[in-house]
Coordinates of C-alpha atoms in Angstrom, one line a residue:
Chain M
M1 CA 11.7 48.8 -227.3
S2 CA 9.8 48.5 -230.1
G3 CA 6.9 50.0 -228.4
G4 CA 10.0 52.5 -227.2
G5 CA 11.1 53.7 -230.7
A6 CA 7.8 54.2 -232.3
R7 CA 8.0 57.1 -228.5
S8 CA 10.8 58.2 -228.8
L9 CA 10.9 59.2 -232.4
A10 CA 7.1 60.3 -231.3
L11 CA 9.1 62.9 -229.0
H12 CA 11.7 63.8 -230.6
G13 CA 9.6 65.2 -233.4
G14 CA 7.5 66.7 -231.7
V15 CA 10.7 68.6 -230.0
L16 CA 11.9 69.4 -233.5
A17 CA 8.2 70.2 -234.6
L18 CA 8.0 72.9 -231.5
L19 CA 11.4 74.1 -232.2
L20 CA 9.8 74.9 -236.3
A21 CA 7.0 76.5 -234.5
L22 CA 8.8 79.2 -232.6
H23 CA 10.5 80.7 -235.1
F24 CA 7.1 81.8 -236.2
V25 CA 5.9 83.1 -232.8
L26 CA 8.6 83.7 -230.6
P27 CA 9.7 87.8 -230.2
A28 CA 13.2 89.0 -231.5
Y29 CA 15.5 89.2 -228.3
H30 CA 14.5 84.8 -227.4
H31 CA 14.6 84.1 -231.5
G32 CA 17.8 85.3 -231.5
N33 CA 19.0 83.2 -228.5
L34 CA 17.0 80.5 -229.5
A35 CA 19.0 80.2 -232.3
R36 CA 21.9 80.3 -230.1
I37 CA 21.1 77.7 -228.0
M38 CA 20.1 75.3 -230.7
V39 CA 24.0 75.7 -232.2
L40 CA 25.5 75.4 -229.0
A41 CA 23.6 72.2 -228.0
S42 CA 24.6 70.6 -231.4
Y43 CA 28.3 71.4 -229.2
A44 CA 27.0 70.0 -226.1
I45 CA 25.5 66.8 -228.6
G46 CA 28.7 66.1 -229.6
Y47 CA 30.3 66.7 -226.1
N48 CA 27.4 64.1 -225.2
I49 CA 28.3 61.5 -228.0
L50 CA 31.8 60.9 -226.5
F51 CA 31.0 61.7 -222.5
G52 CA 27.6 60.4 -222.6
Y53 CA 27.2 57.4 -224.2
T54 CA 31.2 56.5 -224.4
G55 CA 32.0 57.2 -220.4
L56 CA 35.0 59.6 -221.2
L57 CA 35.2 63.0 -219.5
S58 CA 37.4 65.4 -221.8
L59 CA 37.7 68.7 -220.5
G60 CA 39.8 70.3 -224.1
H61 CA 36.7 69.7 -226.5
A62 CA 37.1 73.4 -227.1
L63 CA 39.9 72.6 -228.7
F64 CA 37.3 71.1 -231.4
F65 CA 35.0 73.6 -231.2
A66 CA 37.9 76.2 -231.9
A67 CA 38.7 73.9 -234.7
G68 CA 35.7 74.3 -236.7
M69 CA 35.4 77.9 -236.5
Y70 CA 39.4 78.4 -237.0
G71 CA 39.6 75.8 -240.4
M72 CA 36.4 78.3 -241.5
G73 CA 37.7 81.5 -240.6
L74 CA 40.7 81.3 -241.4
A75 CA 40.3 79.4 -244.8
M76 CA 37.8 82.4 -245.4
R77 CA 40.2 84.8 -244.3
H78 CA 43.3 83.5 -245.4
A79 CA 41.9 81.7 -248.7
G80 CA 39.5 83.8 -250.0
L81 CA 36.9 80.8 -249.7
G82 CA 33.7 81.0 -250.3
P83 CA 31.2 79.8 -247.1
G84 CA 30.5 76.0 -248.4
P85 CA 34.3 75.1 -249.0
A86 CA 35.3 77.2 -246.1
L87 CA 32.7 74.9 -243.9
A88 CA 34.2 71.9 -245.0
A89 CA 37.7 73.2 -244.4
G90 CA 36.1 73.4 -240.9
L91 CA 34.7 70.2 -240.9
A92 CA 38.2 68.8 -242.0
A93 CA 40.3 70.6 -239.8
G94 CA 37.4 69.5 -236.9
L95 CA 38.4 65.8 -238.3
A96 CA 42.1 65.9 -238.0
V97 CA 42.6 67.5 -234.5
S98 CA 40.4 64.7 -233.0
A99 CA 41.9 62.3 -234.8
A100 CA 45.2 63.6 -233.4
M101 CA 44.4 64.0 -229.9
G102 CA 42.1 60.3 -230.2
L103 CA 45.6 59.5 -230.8
L104 CA 47.7 60.3 -228.2
A105 CA 45.3 60.7 -225.4
L106 CA 43.4 58.5 -225.5
R107 CA 46.9 56.1 -223.7
T108 CA 45.3 57.4 -220.8
A109 CA 42.3 57.3 -218.7
G110 CA 40.7 58.4 -216.4
V111 CA 42.0 61.3 -214.4
A112 CA 44.8 61.7 -217.2
F113 CA 43.1 61.5 -219.8
M114 CA 41.1 64.5 -218.6
I115 CA 44.4 66.4 -217.7
V116 CA 45.9 65.3 -221.1
T117 CA 42.7 66.7 -222.9
L118 CA 42.8 69.7 -221.0
M119 CA 46.6 70.3 -221.7
F120 CA 45.9 69.7 -225.7
A121 CA 43.3 72.4 -225.4
Q122 CA 45.4 75.2 -223.1
A123 CA 48.4 74.7 -226.1
G124 CA 45.6 75.5 -228.7
Y125 CA 44.3 78.2 -226.8
L126 CA 48.3 79.6 -226.3
A127 CA 48.7 79.2 -229.9
L128 CA 45.7 81.1 -231.0
L129 CA 47.1 83.6 -228.7
Y130 CA 51.3 83.7 -230.1
F131 CA 50.4 82.9 -233.4
G132 CA 47.7 86.1 -233.6
A133 CA 49.7 87.8 -236.5
W134 CA 47.1 85.9 -238.6
T135 CA 44.3 84.8 -236.0
R136 CA 44.3 88.3 -234.9
G137 CA 44.1 86.4 -231.0
D138 CA 41.9 87.7 -227.9
E139 CA 39.9 90.3 -230.1
G140 CA 39.0 88.2 -232.9
F141 CA 37.9 89.1 -236.1
V142 CA 34.0 89.7 -238.0
I143 CA 32.7 88.4 -240.9
Q144 CA 31.2 90.5 -243.4
Q145 CA 28.1 90.3 -244.2
A146 CA 28.8 89.8 -247.9
E147 CA 31.1 86.8 -247.1
R148 CA 27.8 85.1 -244.9
I149 CA 25.9 83.8 -248.1
L150 CA 25.9 80.5 -248.0
W151 CA 23.9 78.6 -251.7
G152 CA 21.9 82.1 -252.0
I153 CA 20.8 82.1 -248.5
D154 CA 21.7 85.3 -246.4
L155 CA 22.4 84.4 -243.4
S156 CA 23.4 87.0 -241.4
D157 CA 19.3 87.3 -241.8
P158 CA 17.8 86.5 -238.2
G159 CA 15.2 84.1 -239.7
N160 CA 17.6 82.2 -242.4
R161 CA 20.1 82.2 -239.4
Y162 CA 17.0 80.5 -237.2
L163 CA 16.3 77.8 -239.8
A164 CA 20.0 77.4 -240.0
A165 CA 20.3 77.0 -236.8
L166 CA 17.6 74.8 -236.8
A167 CA 18.4 72.3 -239.8
L168 CA 22.0 71.5 -238.0
F169 CA 20.8 70.9 -235.2
A170 CA 18.2 68.8 -236.0
L171 CA 20.3 66.8 -237.7
C172 CA 22.8 66.4 -234.9
L173 CA 19.9 65.1 -233.3
L174 CA 18.5 62.6 -235.4
A175 CA 22.3 61.2 -235.8
T176 CA 22.4 60.3 -232.1
L177 CA 19.3 58.9 -232.1
W178 CA 19.8 56.5 -234.9
L179 CA 23.6 56.3 -233.9
V180 CA 22.5 55.1 -230.3
E181 CA 20.5 53.1 -232.0
R182 CA 23.6 50.9 -234.4
P183 CA 25.6 48.2 -232.6
F184 CA 28.1 51.2 -232.5
G185 CA 26.1 52.9 -230.3
K186 CA 25.2 50.2 -228.5
V187 CA 29.2 49.1 -228.6
L188 CA 30.1 52.2 -227.0
V189 CA 27.5 51.8 -224.1
A190 CA 28.9 48.5 -223.5
I191 CA 32.6 50.0 -222.9
R192 CA 31.1 53.2 -220.8
E193 CA 29.4 50.6 -218.4
N194 CA 32.6 47.7 -218.0
E195 CA 35.4 47.8 -220.6
E196 CA 37.1 44.9 -219.5
R197 CA 33.7 43.1 -220.2
A198 CA 33.9 44.7 -224.1
R199 CA 37.0 43.7 -224.7
M200 CA 36.9 39.9 -223.7
L201 CA 33.6 39.8 -226.2
G202 CA 36.0 40.7 -228.5
Y203 CA 35.7 44.2 -229.5
N204 CA 38.4 46.2 -231.0
V205 CA 37.9 48.5 -227.2
F206 CA 40.6 51.3 -228.9
A207 CA 39.1 51.7 -232.3
Y208 CA 35.7 52.2 -231.1
K209 CA 37.1 54.9 -228.6
L210 CA 38.9 56.2 -231.2
G211 CA 36.0 56.7 -233.8
A212 CA 34.1 57.8 -230.6
V213 CA 36.5 60.9 -229.9
I214 CA 36.4 62.0 -234.4
L215 CA 32.6 61.5 -234.8
S216 CA 32.2 64.0 -231.3
G217 CA 35.2 66.4 -232.1
T218 CA 34.0 66.4 -235.7
V219 CA 30.2 67.9 -234.3
S220 CA 32.2 70.3 -231.9
A221 CA 33.9 71.1 -234.8
A222 CA 30.5 71.4 -237.0
A223 CA 29.1 73.8 -234.0
G224 CA 31.9 75.7 -233.5
A225 CA 31.8 76.4 -237.7
A226 CA 28.1 76.8 -238.1
Y227 CA 28.6 79.4 -234.3
G228 CA 31.5 81.2 -236.8
L229 CA 29.3 81.4 -239.8
L230 CA 26.1 82.2 -238.3
F231 CA 27.3 84.9 -235.3
G232 CA 30.3 85.9 -238.1
Y233 CA 32.6 86.8 -235.2
V234 CA 35.6 84.1 -234.5
G235 CA 37.7 85.0 -231.7
A236 CA 40.2 82.6 -229.2
T237 CA 37.6 83.4 -226.2
F238 CA 35.9 80.3 -228.4
A239 CA 39.0 78.2 -227.3
S240 CA 39.6 78.9 -223.6
V241 CA 39.1 76.7 -221.2
Q242 CA 35.7 78.0 -220.4
Y243 CA 33.9 77.1 -223.6
S244 CA 35.7 73.0 -222.6
I245 CA 33.9 73.5 -219.4
F246 CA 30.3 74.9 -221.0
P247 CA 29.7 71.7 -222.7
L248 CA 30.5 69.6 -220.0
L249 CA 27.8 71.5 -217.4
W250 CA 24.9 71.5 -220.0
V251 CA 26.0 68.0 -220.3
L252 CA 25.8 67.2 -217.1
L253 CA 22.8 69.4 -216.1
G254 CA 20.1 68.1 -219.1
G255 CA 21.5 64.4 -218.3
A256 CA 24.6 62.9 -219.4
G257 CA 24.1 59.9 -222.6
T258 CA 20.1 60.8 -222.9
V259 CA 19.3 61.9 -226.6
L260 CA 17.6 65.1 -225.7
G261 CA 19.8 66.3 -222.5
P262 CA 22.0 68.3 -224.3
L263 CA 19.7 70.6 -225.5
I264 CA 17.6 70.8 -222.4
G265 CA 20.7 71.1 -220.4
T266 CA 21.7 74.4 -223.0
L267 CA 18.6 76.1 -222.4
F268 CA 18.4 76.0 -219.3
M269 CA 22.0 77.2 -218.7
F270 CA 21.1 80.0 -221.4
Y271 CA 18.7 81.2 -219.8
L272 CA 20.4 80.4 -215.9
I273 CA 23.2 82.8 -217.3
D274 CA 21.6 85.5 -219.3
L275 CA 19.3 86.5 -216.6
S276 CA 21.9 86.5 -213.9
S277 CA 24.2 88.7 -215.5
G278 CA 21.4 91.7 -216.2
V279 CA 22.2 90.9 -212.3
T280 CA 25.6 91.0 -211.8
S281 CA 29.0 90.8 -213.6
A282 CA 29.6 87.8 -211.8
Y283 CA 27.3 85.8 -213.9
M284 CA 30.0 82.3 -213.5
L285 CA 29.0 81.8 -210.1
V286 CA 25.4 80.4 -211.2
A287 CA 28.0 77.6 -213.3
G288 CA 30.4 76.8 -210.4
V289 CA 26.8 76.7 -207.9
V290 CA 25.3 74.3 -210.8
L291 CA 28.0 71.9 -210.9
V292 CA 28.3 71.1 -207.8
L293 CA 24.6 71.5 -207.0
V294 CA 24.1 69.2 -210.0
T295 CA 27.3 66.9 -209.0
L296 CA 25.6 66.6 -205.2
F297 CA 22.3 65.4 -205.6
A298 CA 20.9 64.6 -209.5
P299 CA 24.8 63.2 -211.3
Q300 CA 22.1 61.5 -213.8
G301 CA 20.8 64.9 -214.7
L302 CA 17.3 66.1 -215.8
A303 CA 16.7 64.2 -218.7
G304 CA 17.6 61.0 -216.8
L305 CA 15.7 62.0 -213.7
L306 CA 13.1 61.7 -216.5
R307 CA 14.0 58.4 -217.5
A308 CA 14.9 57.5 -213.6
R309 CA 10.7 58.5 -212.9
L310 CA 8.8 58.7 -216.0
W311 CA 9.9 57.2 -219.3
R312 CA 12.1 54.3 -218.9
W313 CA 12.4 54.5 -222.7
L314 CA 14.0 57.2 -223.1
P315 CA 17.2 57.0 -225.3
Chain X
M1 CA 74.7 95.3 -220.7
E2 CA 75.9 92.1 -221.9
F3 CA 74.0 88.2 -221.8
G4 CA 75.3 86.9 -218.4
P5 CA 74.6 89.6 -216.4
H6 CA 70.8 89.3 -217.4
L7 CA 71.4 85.3 -217.5
V8 CA 72.3 85.7 -213.1
L9 CA 69.1 88.2 -213.3
A10 CA 66.2 86.0 -215.7
T11 CA 67.4 82.8 -212.9
L12 CA 67.3 85.1 -209.2
E13 CA 63.5 85.3 -211.0
G14 CA 63.2 82.3 -211.7
A15 CA 64.5 81.3 -208.3
V16 CA 61.6 83.4 -207.0
T17 CA 58.7 81.6 -208.9
A18 CA 60.4 78.7 -207.9
A19 CA 60.2 78.9 -204.7
V20 CA 56.0 79.8 -204.9
L21 CA 55.3 77.3 -206.9
A22 CA 57.0 74.7 -205.0
L23 CA 55.2 75.7 -202.4
T24 CA 51.9 75.8 -203.9
A25 CA 52.6 72.4 -205.8
V26 CA 53.4 70.8 -203.2
G27 CA 50.2 71.2 -202.2
L28 CA 48.0 70.0 -204.8
S29 CA 50.7 67.0 -205.0
L30 CA 50.5 66.5 -201.0
V31 CA 46.2 66.6 -201.6
F32 CA 46.5 63.4 -204.5
G33 CA 48.9 61.8 -203.3
V34 CA 46.9 61.2 -199.7
M35 CA 43.3 61.4 -201.2
R36 CA 44.4 60.5 -204.3
V37 CA 41.7 63.6 -206.0
V38 CA 42.9 66.4 -208.2
N39 CA 41.7 69.7 -206.9
V40 CA 41.0 71.8 -209.9
A41 CA 40.1 74.8 -207.5
H42 CA 43.7 75.1 -206.3
G43 CA 44.7 77.9 -208.3
E44 CA 41.4 79.5 -206.3
F45 CA 42.8 78.7 -203.1
F46 CA 46.0 80.5 -204.0
M47 CA 44.2 83.9 -205.3
L48 CA 42.4 83.9 -201.9
G49 CA 45.3 83.6 -199.9
A50 CA 46.4 86.9 -201.9
V51 CA 43.7 88.8 -201.7
L52 CA 43.5 87.9 -198.1
A53 CA 46.0 89.0 -197.4
W54 CA 45.5 92.4 -199.1
W55 CA 42.1 92.3 -196.5
V56 CA 43.8 91.6 -193.3
T57 CA 47.3 94.0 -193.9
S58 CA 44.8 97.2 -195.1
L59 CA 42.6 96.5 -191.8
I60 CA 45.3 96.5 -189.7
G61 CA 47.0 99.0 -191.6
G62 CA 50.4 100.2 -189.2
P63 CA 54.0 99.1 -190.3
P64 CA 53.6 97.0 -193.1
A65 CA 55.6 94.1 -191.2
L66 CA 52.6 94.1 -188.9
G67 CA 50.5 93.7 -191.0
F68 CA 52.4 91.0 -192.8
A69 CA 53.2 89.5 -190.2
A70 CA 49.8 88.9 -189.3
A71 CA 48.5 88.0 -193.2
L72 CA 51.3 84.8 -193.1
V73 CA 49.3 83.2 -190.2
V74 CA 45.5 84.7 -190.6
A75 CA 45.1 84.0 -194.4
P76 CA 46.6 80.3 -194.5
L77 CA 44.3 79.6 -191.7
L78 CA 41.6 80.8 -193.2
V79 CA 41.7 79.4 -196.1
G80 CA 42.6 76.0 -195.1
L81 CA 39.6 76.2 -192.6
L82 CA 37.1 76.6 -196.0
A83 CA 39.4 74.1 -198.4
A84 CA 38.7 71.5 -194.6
A85 CA 34.6 72.9 -195.0
A86 CA 34.6 72.4 -198.3
D87 CA 35.5 68.8 -198.5
M88 CA 33.2 67.8 -195.6
T89 CA 30.4 69.0 -197.4
V90 CA 31.1 68.2 -200.6
L91 CA 33.9 66.3 -201.7
K92 CA 33.2 63.3 -199.1
R93 CA 29.6 63.6 -200.3
I94 CA 30.8 62.5 -204.1
D95 CA 32.8 59.7 -201.8
Y96 CA 35.9 61.4 -203.2
D97 CA 35.0 59.6 -206.9
P98 CA 38.4 60.6 -208.8
E99 CA 35.9 62.3 -212.2
R100 CA 33.3 63.7 -210.1
T101 CA 35.7 65.5 -207.6
I102 CA 37.2 66.9 -211.1
V103 CA 34.3 68.5 -212.1
A104 CA 32.9 69.8 -208.4
T105 CA 36.1 71.2 -207.8
I106 CA 35.3 73.6 -210.9
G107 CA 32.3 74.4 -210.0
L108 CA 33.9 75.7 -206.6
L109 CA 37.1 77.1 -208.5
Y110 CA 33.8 79.3 -210.4
I111 CA 32.1 79.9 -206.6
L112 CA 35.2 81.4 -205.5
Q113 CA 36.3 83.4 -207.9
Q114 CA 33.1 84.4 -208.9
V115 CA 32.5 86.3 -204.7
T116 CA 35.5 87.0 -205.1
L117 CA 34.9 89.3 -207.6
M118 CA 31.6 90.0 -206.6
T119 CA 33.2 91.1 -203.3
Y120 CA 36.4 92.4 -204.1
G121 CA 36.1 93.8 -206.9
A122 CA 38.4 93.8 -210.6
D123 CA 40.6 95.6 -209.3
A124 CA 44.9 94.4 -208.6
R125 CA 45.8 95.8 -205.5
P126 CA 49.0 96.3 -203.9
V127 CA 50.1 94.6 -200.9
E128 CA 53.5 96.6 -199.5
P129 CA 56.5 94.8 -198.3
P130 CA 57.2 94.2 -195.1
F131 CA 61.0 95.2 -196.2
N132 CA 62.1 96.3 -199.3
T133 CA 66.1 97.0 -199.5
R134 CA 67.6 97.2 -202.7
L135 CA 70.8 95.1 -203.7
A136 CA 73.1 94.7 -206.6
I137 CA 74.3 92.3 -208.0
P138 CA 78.4 92.1 -208.3
W139 CA 79.4 91.1 -211.7
V140 CA 82.8 90.2 -212.9
T141 CA 84.1 90.9 -216.5
F142 CA 87.7 90.9 -217.9
A143 CA 88.8 93.7 -219.3
E144 CA 92.4 94.5 -220.2
G145 CA 93.4 90.9 -218.7
R146 CA 92.2 91.0 -215.3
P147 CA 89.1 90.7 -213.4
Q148 CA 87.0 94.0 -212.7
L149 CA 85.0 94.3 -210.2
I150 CA 81.3 95.8 -211.3
W151 CA 79.5 96.8 -208.3
P152 CA 76.5 98.4 -209.0
W153 CA 75.7 97.8 -212.3
G154 CA 72.3 99.1 -212.4
L155 CA 70.4 96.1 -212.3
G156 CA 69.1 94.2 -209.3
T157 CA 66.9 92.4 -206.2
T158 CA 66.1 93.2 -203.3
S159 CA 65.8 92.0 -200.1
Y160 CA 62.2 90.9 -199.8
K161 CA 62.8 88.4 -203.1
L162 CA 65.7 86.6 -201.3
A163 CA 63.5 86.2 -198.2
V164 CA 60.7 84.4 -199.8
I165 CA 63.7 81.9 -201.7
G166 CA 64.7 81.3 -197.4
A167 CA 61.4 81.4 -196.1
A168 CA 59.6 78.7 -198.8
A169 CA 62.6 76.4 -198.2
A170 CA 62.4 76.6 -194.7
V171 CA 58.1 76.3 -195.1
L172 CA 59.1 73.2 -197.7
A173 CA 61.7 71.4 -194.9
G174 CA 58.9 71.7 -192.0
V175 CA 56.5 69.9 -194.8
W176 CA 58.6 67.5 -195.3
L177 CA 59.6 67.2 -191.4
V178 CA 55.7 66.6 -190.4
M179 CA 55.3 64.1 -193.3
T180 CA 58.6 62.1 -192.1
R181 CA 58.6 62.3 -188.4
S182 CA 55.8 63.3 -186.8
R183 CA 52.9 61.2 -185.8
I184 CA 50.1 63.0 -188.5
G185 CA 52.4 62.3 -191.0
L186 CA 52.6 58.9 -190.3
L187 CA 48.6 58.7 -190.5
M188 CA 48.7 60.8 -193.8
R189 CA 51.3 58.3 -195.2
A190 CA 49.4 55.1 -193.8
T191 CA 45.7 56.5 -195.4
Q192 CA 47.9 57.8 -198.6
L193 CA 49.3 53.5 -198.5
D194 CA 45.9 51.8 -198.2
R195 CA 43.0 53.8 -197.5
D196 CA 41.2 50.7 -195.6
M197 CA 43.4 49.0 -194.3
A198 CA 44.1 52.2 -192.0
L199 CA 40.1 52.6 -191.8
A200 CA 40.6 49.1 -189.9
F201 CA 43.5 50.1 -187.9
G202 CA 40.8 52.8 -186.6
I203 CA 43.0 56.1 -188.1
P204 CA 40.0 58.2 -188.5
V205 CA 40.8 58.8 -192.6
E206 CA 37.4 61.5 -193.3
R207 CA 39.1 63.1 -190.6
I208 CA 42.6 63.0 -192.2
Y209 CA 41.4 63.6 -195.5
A210 CA 39.4 66.8 -194.0
L211 CA 43.1 68.0 -193.0
V212 CA 45.1 66.9 -195.8
F213 CA 43.0 69.1 -198.1
G214 CA 42.9 71.8 -196.4
L215 CA 46.7 72.0 -195.2
G216 CA 47.1 71.2 -199.7
A217 CA 45.1 74.9 -199.8
A218 CA 47.4 77.0 -196.4
L219 CA 50.0 75.9 -198.4
A220 CA 49.0 77.7 -201.6
A221 CA 47.3 80.6 -199.7
L222 CA 50.7 80.9 -198.1
A223 CA 52.8 80.7 -201.3
A224 CA 50.3 83.6 -202.2
V225 CA 50.9 85.6 -199.0
L226 CA 55.0 85.8 -199.9
I227 CA 54.0 86.7 -204.3
V228 CA 51.4 89.1 -204.0
P229 CA 53.8 91.7 -202.3
I230 CA 55.6 91.3 -206.2
S231 CA 52.8 90.7 -208.1
Q232 CA 49.4 92.2 -206.4
A233 CA 46.3 90.6 -205.7
H234 CA 43.8 90.2 -208.1
Y235 CA 40.8 87.6 -208.5
L236 CA 42.0 86.2 -211.9
M237 CA 45.7 85.2 -210.7
G238 CA 44.5 81.9 -209.7
G239 CA 45.2 80.3 -213.2
D240 CA 48.5 80.1 -214.0
P241 CA 49.8 79.1 -210.4
L242 CA 47.5 76.5 -211.1
L243 CA 48.1 75.7 -214.4
L244 CA 51.5 75.6 -213.8
S245 CA 51.2 73.4 -210.5
F246 CA 49.7 71.3 -212.6
I247 CA 53.2 70.6 -214.9
V248 CA 55.2 70.6 -212.1
V249 CA 53.2 68.2 -210.3
I250 CA 52.5 66.0 -213.6
I251 CA 56.4 66.1 -214.5
G252 CA 57.4 65.4 -211.1
G253 CA 55.0 62.3 -210.8
L254 CA 51.6 62.1 -209.5
G255 CA 52.2 62.8 -205.4
S256 CA 55.9 62.2 -205.2
L257 CA 57.1 65.0 -202.6
P258 CA 60.9 65.3 -203.7
G259 CA 60.2 64.9 -207.3
T260 CA 57.8 67.9 -207.4
L261 CA 60.4 69.6 -205.2
V262 CA 62.7 69.1 -208.3
A263 CA 60.2 69.2 -211.0
A264 CA 59.4 72.9 -209.8
I265 CA 62.7 74.6 -209.5
L266 CA 63.1 73.2 -213.0
I267 CA 59.7 74.8 -214.5
G268 CA 60.1 77.4 -212.5
L269 CA 63.8 78.1 -213.3
S270 CA 63.5 78.0 -217.4
D271 CA 59.9 79.8 -216.9
G272 CA 61.8 82.6 -216.0
I273 CA 64.7 82.3 -218.6
I274 CA 62.3 81.4 -221.3
S275 CA 59.5 84.4 -220.4
V276 CA 63.3 86.9 -220.1
F277 CA 65.1 86.0 -223.6
F278 CA 61.6 84.6 -225.5
S279 CA 58.4 85.1 -225.2
P280 CA 56.3 83.9 -221.9
T281 CA 53.4 82.3 -224.5
L282 CA 55.6 80.4 -225.8
A283 CA 57.1 78.9 -222.3
K284 CA 53.5 78.0 -221.8
I285 CA 52.7 76.3 -225.2
L286 CA 55.9 74.3 -224.2
A287 CA 55.2 73.4 -220.6
T288 CA 51.0 72.3 -221.8
L289 CA 52.6 70.3 -224.7
L290 CA 55.0 68.6 -222.8
V291 CA 52.6 68.1 -220.1
A292 CA 50.2 66.3 -222.0
L293 CA 53.4 64.4 -223.4
V294 CA 55.0 63.0 -220.4
L295 CA 51.3 61.9 -219.2
V296 CA 51.1 60.4 -222.7
F297 CA 54.2 58.4 -222.9
R298 CA 55.8 58.6 -218.9
P299 CA 52.5 58.2 -216.9
Q300 CA 54.7 57.9 -213.5
G301 CA 56.5 61.7 -214.1
L302 CA 60.2 61.9 -215.0
F303 CA 61.2 61.3 -212.0
G304 CA 57.8 59.6 -210.3
L305 CA 58.3 55.5 -210.0
R306 CA 54.4 55.1 -210.1
A307 CA 51.6 55.7 -212.6
A308 CA 49.0 58.6 -212.3

């Protein structure tokens, strides 16, 4: 484990350094894509805390993503807050929504948990449409360039945007890396492996699971708020079922319960969908095929395969 | 016109929704009851039924009744076979693990939906109803101290809508008879009660599973064929039936057929009535919240006896 610690630090530090280096060499199109991917991968990291490490499969994470995005966007639009306080409002919204969802949904388990989270997220999406007078529903609203200047940094500039996305991603990545080595992370894994045993050992399983839901929801909300701020658009699409399925797909493909899995999965799926949408408008077909194939043949995902075949120490 | 006649009209529209919903939801409930898995692609089987109905009727041509009768047979059959094939190639291989089945059927959902988009296209297309006489509804009011019959008063229903209600009731009675009175129904119920014991008694559980999965999908497709002359066939039409069937199955108690039926009538009628007098979005928000809260606080459903 001690050797693994140094190696994993080198690996993850190397990935972050590579992402920083790419900032200087990538052509504009891929540069913009990668900024998007890093924000979405942060969302996937949030999802992975709950799904990969705690073993709770949620079908409603779009609710958290949208809570962050709308918490930020509505605070700007209707309360006239600057980007800094608006981001904090987005985080607070994510925290509150995930705490409420956790308290209710964690009374169920397994399939019922999946359906309850799906239903809450669906109700949230429909509520965004219903209160269209404030949220502008499906159409969404644009965050003007003048409102996207945080601490004197213009986030609508592609270079700054990339670095901001990288900062968010690095923060989330290092936080998970730290978390999985802490006792809290170990207890989450223990709950995933055998909930009954964790309870017998004297852990308050409900409290740990609630902590995981809140942490996961808040990270997802941070990604949602950052997405709205960096790309200047807030819309109800981001609250739809599709955006609950995406993080599941990314994490499954990349490898549930691995620190790097979310980035790998998001990167692969983003480019797969990007390439196929050039060929056909039915680009979600790729998502469906990948979901079925991964479930059938590689339930541990790409990083999981790496861990099983090559690097046993991969966190 | 005043409140009363509109309520009658809303109730009739609600009854059509309820009839179709009952068929779709019973399909979902059957799959959950026997196989203990949730089929998220159920709405897409519904959609395929409608699209195939359009395809069959436009292929056959001639009088609308002929094509429609053919669609009533062909669409559920094809969809059922497709579902059984999906069961044998995908669900069997992941050993019907509840969570992985949900993920796999989400994948299946996108595959079916997007392949339909690529082949059938993004247009909504109508199917001609086999018969469509307008029927005016009589209404009685009290004026000048005595009852007066007002007929016709402008609004009405069609013979086809009444036929949909009748057909759905007949099919549901058939399903109930098969489940309770036939040998295959007995095998299904045995599998539902105890899979391992059924296997030990030589019941071909895997074939029963494929059959049930196909039958559930076929019921959804049949419901879609019945409704497609009233609405239209579109590649995204599977979302609402899926959501509503979920609501019905959960409120009725997972896997309980009578509970499903009662809940379908309840939800179908109230959805019709709330949508006419209030906003359809509000109706859906209330329904989804209701489902989530029922699952949290009363997991056996409002009418069921068993926990999910």
